[in-house]
PDB file of C-alpha atoms in Angstrom:
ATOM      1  CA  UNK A   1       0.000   0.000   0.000  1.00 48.00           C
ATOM      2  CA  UNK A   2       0.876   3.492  -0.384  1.00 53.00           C
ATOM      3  CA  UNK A   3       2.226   5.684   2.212  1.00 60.00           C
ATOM      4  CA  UNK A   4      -0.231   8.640   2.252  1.00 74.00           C
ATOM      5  CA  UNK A   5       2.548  11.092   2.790  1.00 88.00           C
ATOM      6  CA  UNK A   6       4.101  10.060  -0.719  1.00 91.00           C
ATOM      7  CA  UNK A   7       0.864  10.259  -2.412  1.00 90.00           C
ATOM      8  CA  UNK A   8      -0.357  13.468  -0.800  1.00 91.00           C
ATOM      9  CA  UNK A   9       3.061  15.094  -1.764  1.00 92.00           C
ATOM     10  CA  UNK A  10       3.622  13.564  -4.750  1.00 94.00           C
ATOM     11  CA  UNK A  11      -0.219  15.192  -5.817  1.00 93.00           C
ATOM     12  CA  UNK A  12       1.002  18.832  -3.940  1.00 93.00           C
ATOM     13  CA  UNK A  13       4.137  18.891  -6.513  1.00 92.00           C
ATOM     14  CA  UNK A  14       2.377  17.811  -9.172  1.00 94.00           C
ATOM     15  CA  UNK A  15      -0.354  20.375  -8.842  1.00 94.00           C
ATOM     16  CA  UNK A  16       2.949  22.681  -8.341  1.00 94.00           C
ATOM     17  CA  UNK A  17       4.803  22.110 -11.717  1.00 95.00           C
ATOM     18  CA  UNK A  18       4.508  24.837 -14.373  1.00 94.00           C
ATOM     19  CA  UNK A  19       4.527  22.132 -17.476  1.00 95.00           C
ATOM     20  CA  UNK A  20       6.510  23.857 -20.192  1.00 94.00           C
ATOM     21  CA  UNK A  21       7.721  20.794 -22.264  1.00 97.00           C
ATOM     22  CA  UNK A  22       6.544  21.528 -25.880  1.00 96.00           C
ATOM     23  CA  UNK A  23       6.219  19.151 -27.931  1.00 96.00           C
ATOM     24  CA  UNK A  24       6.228  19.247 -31.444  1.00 95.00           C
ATOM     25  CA  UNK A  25       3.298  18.536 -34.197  1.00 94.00           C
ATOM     26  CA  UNK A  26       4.493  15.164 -34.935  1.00 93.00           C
ATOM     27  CA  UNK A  27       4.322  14.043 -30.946  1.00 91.00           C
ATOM     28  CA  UNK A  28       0.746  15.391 -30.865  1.00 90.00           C
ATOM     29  CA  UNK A  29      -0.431  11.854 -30.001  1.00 87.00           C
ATOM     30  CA  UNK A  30       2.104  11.799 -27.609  1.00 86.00           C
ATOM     31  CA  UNK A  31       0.218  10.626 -24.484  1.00 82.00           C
ATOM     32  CA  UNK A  32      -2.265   8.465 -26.496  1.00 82.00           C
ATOM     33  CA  UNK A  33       0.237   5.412 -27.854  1.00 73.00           C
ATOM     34  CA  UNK A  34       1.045   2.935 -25.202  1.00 70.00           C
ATOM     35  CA  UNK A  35       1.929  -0.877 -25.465  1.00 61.00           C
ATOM     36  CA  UNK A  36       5.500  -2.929 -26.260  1.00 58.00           C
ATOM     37  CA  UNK A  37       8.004  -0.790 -28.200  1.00 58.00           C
ATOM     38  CA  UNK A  38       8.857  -2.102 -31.605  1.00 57.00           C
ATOM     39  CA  UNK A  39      12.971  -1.646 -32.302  1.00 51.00           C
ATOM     40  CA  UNK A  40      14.560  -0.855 -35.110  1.00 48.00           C
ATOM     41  CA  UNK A  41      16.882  -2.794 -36.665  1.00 47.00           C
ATOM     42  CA  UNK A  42      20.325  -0.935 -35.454  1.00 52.00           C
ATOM     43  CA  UNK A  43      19.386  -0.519 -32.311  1.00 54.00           C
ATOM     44  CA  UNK A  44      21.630  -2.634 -29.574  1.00 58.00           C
ATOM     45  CA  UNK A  45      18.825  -2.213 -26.270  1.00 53.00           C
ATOM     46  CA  UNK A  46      19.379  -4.950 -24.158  1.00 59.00           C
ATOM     47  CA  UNK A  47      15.838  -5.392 -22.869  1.00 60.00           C
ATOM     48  CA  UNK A  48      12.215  -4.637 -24.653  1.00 78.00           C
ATOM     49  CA  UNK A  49      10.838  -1.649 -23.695  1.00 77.00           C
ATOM     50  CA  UNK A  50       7.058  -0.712 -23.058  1.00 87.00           C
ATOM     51  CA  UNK A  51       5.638   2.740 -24.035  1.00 87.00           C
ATOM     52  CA  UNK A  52       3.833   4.332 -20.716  1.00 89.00           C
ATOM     53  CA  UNK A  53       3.196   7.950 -20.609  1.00 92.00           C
ATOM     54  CA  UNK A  54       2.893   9.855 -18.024  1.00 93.00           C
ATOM     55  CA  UNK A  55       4.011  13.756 -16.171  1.00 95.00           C
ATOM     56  CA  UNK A  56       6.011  13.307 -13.242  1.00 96.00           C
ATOM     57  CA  UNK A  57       8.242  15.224 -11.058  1.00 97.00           C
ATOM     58  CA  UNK A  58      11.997  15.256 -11.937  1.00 96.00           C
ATOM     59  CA  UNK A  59      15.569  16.380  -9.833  1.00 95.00           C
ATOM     60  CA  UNK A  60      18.895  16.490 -10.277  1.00 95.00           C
ATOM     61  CA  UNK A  61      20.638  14.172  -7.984  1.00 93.00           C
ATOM     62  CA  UNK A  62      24.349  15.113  -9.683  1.00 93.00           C
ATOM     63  CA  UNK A  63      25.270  16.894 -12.435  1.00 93.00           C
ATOM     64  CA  UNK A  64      28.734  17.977 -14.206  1.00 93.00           C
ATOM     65  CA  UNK A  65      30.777  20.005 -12.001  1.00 90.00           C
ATOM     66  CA  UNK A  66      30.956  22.816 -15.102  1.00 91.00           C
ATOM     67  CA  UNK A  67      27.012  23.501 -14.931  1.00 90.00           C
ATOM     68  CA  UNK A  68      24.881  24.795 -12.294  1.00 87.00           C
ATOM     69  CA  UNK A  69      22.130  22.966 -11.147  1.00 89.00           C
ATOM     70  CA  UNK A  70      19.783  23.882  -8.290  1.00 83.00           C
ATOM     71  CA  UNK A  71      16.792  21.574  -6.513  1.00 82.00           C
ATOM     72  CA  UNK A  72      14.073  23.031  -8.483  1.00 86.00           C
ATOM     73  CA  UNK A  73      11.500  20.368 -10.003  1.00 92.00           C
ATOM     74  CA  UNK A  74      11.719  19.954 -13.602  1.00 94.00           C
ATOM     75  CA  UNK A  75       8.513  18.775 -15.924  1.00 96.00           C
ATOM     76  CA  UNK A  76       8.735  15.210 -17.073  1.00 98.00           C
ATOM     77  CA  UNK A  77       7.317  13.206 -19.542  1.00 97.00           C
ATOM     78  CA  UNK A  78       7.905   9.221 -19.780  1.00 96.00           C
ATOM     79  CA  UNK A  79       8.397   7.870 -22.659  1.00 95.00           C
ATOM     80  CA  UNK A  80       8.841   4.226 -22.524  1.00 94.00           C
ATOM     81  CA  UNK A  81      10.694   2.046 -19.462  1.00 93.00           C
ATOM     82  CA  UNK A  82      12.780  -1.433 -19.876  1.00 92.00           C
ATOM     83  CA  UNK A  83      14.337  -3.393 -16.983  1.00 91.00           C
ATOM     84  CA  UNK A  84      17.390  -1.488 -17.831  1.00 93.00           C
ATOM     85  CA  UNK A  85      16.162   2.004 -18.311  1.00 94.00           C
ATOM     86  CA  UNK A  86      13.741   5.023 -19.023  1.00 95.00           C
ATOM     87  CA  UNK A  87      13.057   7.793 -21.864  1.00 96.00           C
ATOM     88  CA  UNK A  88      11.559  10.619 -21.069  1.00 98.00           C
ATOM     89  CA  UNK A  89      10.894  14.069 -22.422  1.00 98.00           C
ATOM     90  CA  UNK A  90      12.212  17.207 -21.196  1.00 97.00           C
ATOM     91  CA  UNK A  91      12.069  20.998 -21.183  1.00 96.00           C
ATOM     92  CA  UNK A  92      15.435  21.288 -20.703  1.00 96.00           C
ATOM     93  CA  UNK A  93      18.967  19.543 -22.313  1.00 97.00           C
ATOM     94  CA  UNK A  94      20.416  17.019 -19.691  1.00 97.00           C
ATOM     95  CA  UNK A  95      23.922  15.617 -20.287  1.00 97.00           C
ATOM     96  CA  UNK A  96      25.225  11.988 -20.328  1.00 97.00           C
ATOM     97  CA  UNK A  97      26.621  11.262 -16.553  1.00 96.00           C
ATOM     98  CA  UNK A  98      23.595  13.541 -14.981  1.00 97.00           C
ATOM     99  CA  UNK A  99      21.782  11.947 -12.477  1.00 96.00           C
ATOM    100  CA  UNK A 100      18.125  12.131 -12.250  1.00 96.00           C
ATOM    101  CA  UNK A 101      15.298  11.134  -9.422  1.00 96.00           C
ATOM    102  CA  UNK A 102      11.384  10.716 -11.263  1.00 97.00           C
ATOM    103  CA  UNK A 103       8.630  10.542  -8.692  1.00 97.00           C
ATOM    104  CA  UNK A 104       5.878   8.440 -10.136  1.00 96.00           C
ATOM    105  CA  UNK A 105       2.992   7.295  -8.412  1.00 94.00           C
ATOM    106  CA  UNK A 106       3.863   3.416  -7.692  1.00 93.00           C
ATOM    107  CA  UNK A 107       7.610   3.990  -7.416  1.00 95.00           C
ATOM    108  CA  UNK A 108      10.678   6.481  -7.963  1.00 96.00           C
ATOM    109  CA  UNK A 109      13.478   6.101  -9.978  1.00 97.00           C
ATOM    110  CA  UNK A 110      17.424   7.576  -9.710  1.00 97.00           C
ATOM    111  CA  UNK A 111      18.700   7.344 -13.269  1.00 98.00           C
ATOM    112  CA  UNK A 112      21.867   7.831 -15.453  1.00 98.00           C
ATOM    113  CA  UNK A 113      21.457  10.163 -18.276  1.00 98.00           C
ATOM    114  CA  UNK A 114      23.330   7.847 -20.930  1.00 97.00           C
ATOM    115  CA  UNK A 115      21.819  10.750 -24.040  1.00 96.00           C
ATOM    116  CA  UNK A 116      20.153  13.899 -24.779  1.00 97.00           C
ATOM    117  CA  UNK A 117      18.483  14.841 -28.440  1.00 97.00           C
ATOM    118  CA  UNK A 118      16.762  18.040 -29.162  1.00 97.00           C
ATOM    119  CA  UNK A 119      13.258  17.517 -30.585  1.00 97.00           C
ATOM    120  CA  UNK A 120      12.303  21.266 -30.506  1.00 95.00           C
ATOM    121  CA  UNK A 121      11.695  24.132 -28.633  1.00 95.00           C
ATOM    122  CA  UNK A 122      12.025  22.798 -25.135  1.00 96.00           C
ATOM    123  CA  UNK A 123      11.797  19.561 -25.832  1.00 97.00           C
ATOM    124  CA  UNK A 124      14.171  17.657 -25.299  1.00 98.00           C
ATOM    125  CA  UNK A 125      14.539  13.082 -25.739  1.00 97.00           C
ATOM    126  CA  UNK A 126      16.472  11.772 -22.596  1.00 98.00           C
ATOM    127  CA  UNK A 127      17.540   8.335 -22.562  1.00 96.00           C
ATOM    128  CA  UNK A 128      19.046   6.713 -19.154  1.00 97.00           C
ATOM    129  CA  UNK A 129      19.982   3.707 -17.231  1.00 97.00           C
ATOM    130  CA  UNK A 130      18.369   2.554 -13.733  1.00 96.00           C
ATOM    131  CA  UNK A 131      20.447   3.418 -10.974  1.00 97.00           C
ATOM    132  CA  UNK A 132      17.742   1.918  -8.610  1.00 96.00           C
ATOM    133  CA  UNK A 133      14.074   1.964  -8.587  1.00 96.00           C
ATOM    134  CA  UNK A 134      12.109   2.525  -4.893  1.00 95.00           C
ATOM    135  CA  UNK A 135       9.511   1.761  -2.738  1.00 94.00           C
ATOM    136  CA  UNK A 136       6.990   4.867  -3.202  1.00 93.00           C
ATOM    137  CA  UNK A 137       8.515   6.521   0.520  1.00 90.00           C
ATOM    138  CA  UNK A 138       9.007   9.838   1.499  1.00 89.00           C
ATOM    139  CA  UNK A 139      12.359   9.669   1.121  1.00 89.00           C
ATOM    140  CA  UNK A 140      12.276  10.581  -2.641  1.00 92.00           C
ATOM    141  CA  UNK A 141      11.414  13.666  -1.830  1.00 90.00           C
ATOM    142  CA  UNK A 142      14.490  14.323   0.578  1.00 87.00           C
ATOM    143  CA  UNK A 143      16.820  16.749  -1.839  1.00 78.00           C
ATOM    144  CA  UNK A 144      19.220  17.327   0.583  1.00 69.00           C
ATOM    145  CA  UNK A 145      21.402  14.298  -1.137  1.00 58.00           C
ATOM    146  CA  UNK A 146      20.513  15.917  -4.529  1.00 58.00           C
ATOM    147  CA  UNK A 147      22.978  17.721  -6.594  1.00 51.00           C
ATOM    148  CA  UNK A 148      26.788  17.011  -5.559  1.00 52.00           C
TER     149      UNK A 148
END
């Protein structure tokens, strides 16, 4: 079950989050497609990955010691998750090496930023590796590990 203090601050941030990811005409169906993820043929993933969309809460648990990052919560958009991993959608360029919490509603996530491909006008493709995935707790929303 739930904790309630996860859910009820998990909804509080959400409610909180000014969503400025645009996405462009041709990801106008964006939240409607769902379902297994069909691969192409060069791609090397190591595990299949299943479209499920959805806005959630992101921070910056580490980031390169050249950029400045603070603790402010940054609009997300999944993409698709795998065993290994998560895309997303962002409103803002994240670099390979960045670490990244995402609150979700059954779980959080601490991920790798492993790439980073401009789609538009704040919009931004993330791909990353699972660092660890967590009991819903309201740990995740403890920052003061975030950004060394």
């Amino acid at each position: 079950m739930l904790e309630e203090p996860y859910k009820e601050k998990l909804d509080s941030l959400l409610a909180t989050i000014n969503w400025s990811i645009q996405l462009p005409p041709r990801l106008s169906d964006f939240f409607s497609v769902r379902g297994d993820s069909q691969s192409a043929v060069q791609e090397e993933r190591k595990h299949i990955r299943i479209r499920a969309r959805a806005k959630c809460p992101g921070f910056f648990e580490s980031t390169l010691p050249s950029l400045h990052r603070d603790s402010t919560c940054i609009p997300i958009y999944t993409a698709d998750f795998s065993r290994g991993g998560c895309g997303f959608i962002s409103a803002i360029q994240i670099f390979p090496t960045e670490r990244l919490r995402l609150i979700l509603p059954t779980f959080w996530l601490q991920l790798q930023i492993v790439r980073c491909r401009k789609l538009g006008p704040r919009c931004y493709e993330i791909g990353s590796i699972l660092v660890a995935k967590n009991q819903p707790n309201p740990v995740a929303f403890d920052l003061q590990k975030s950004i060394n």
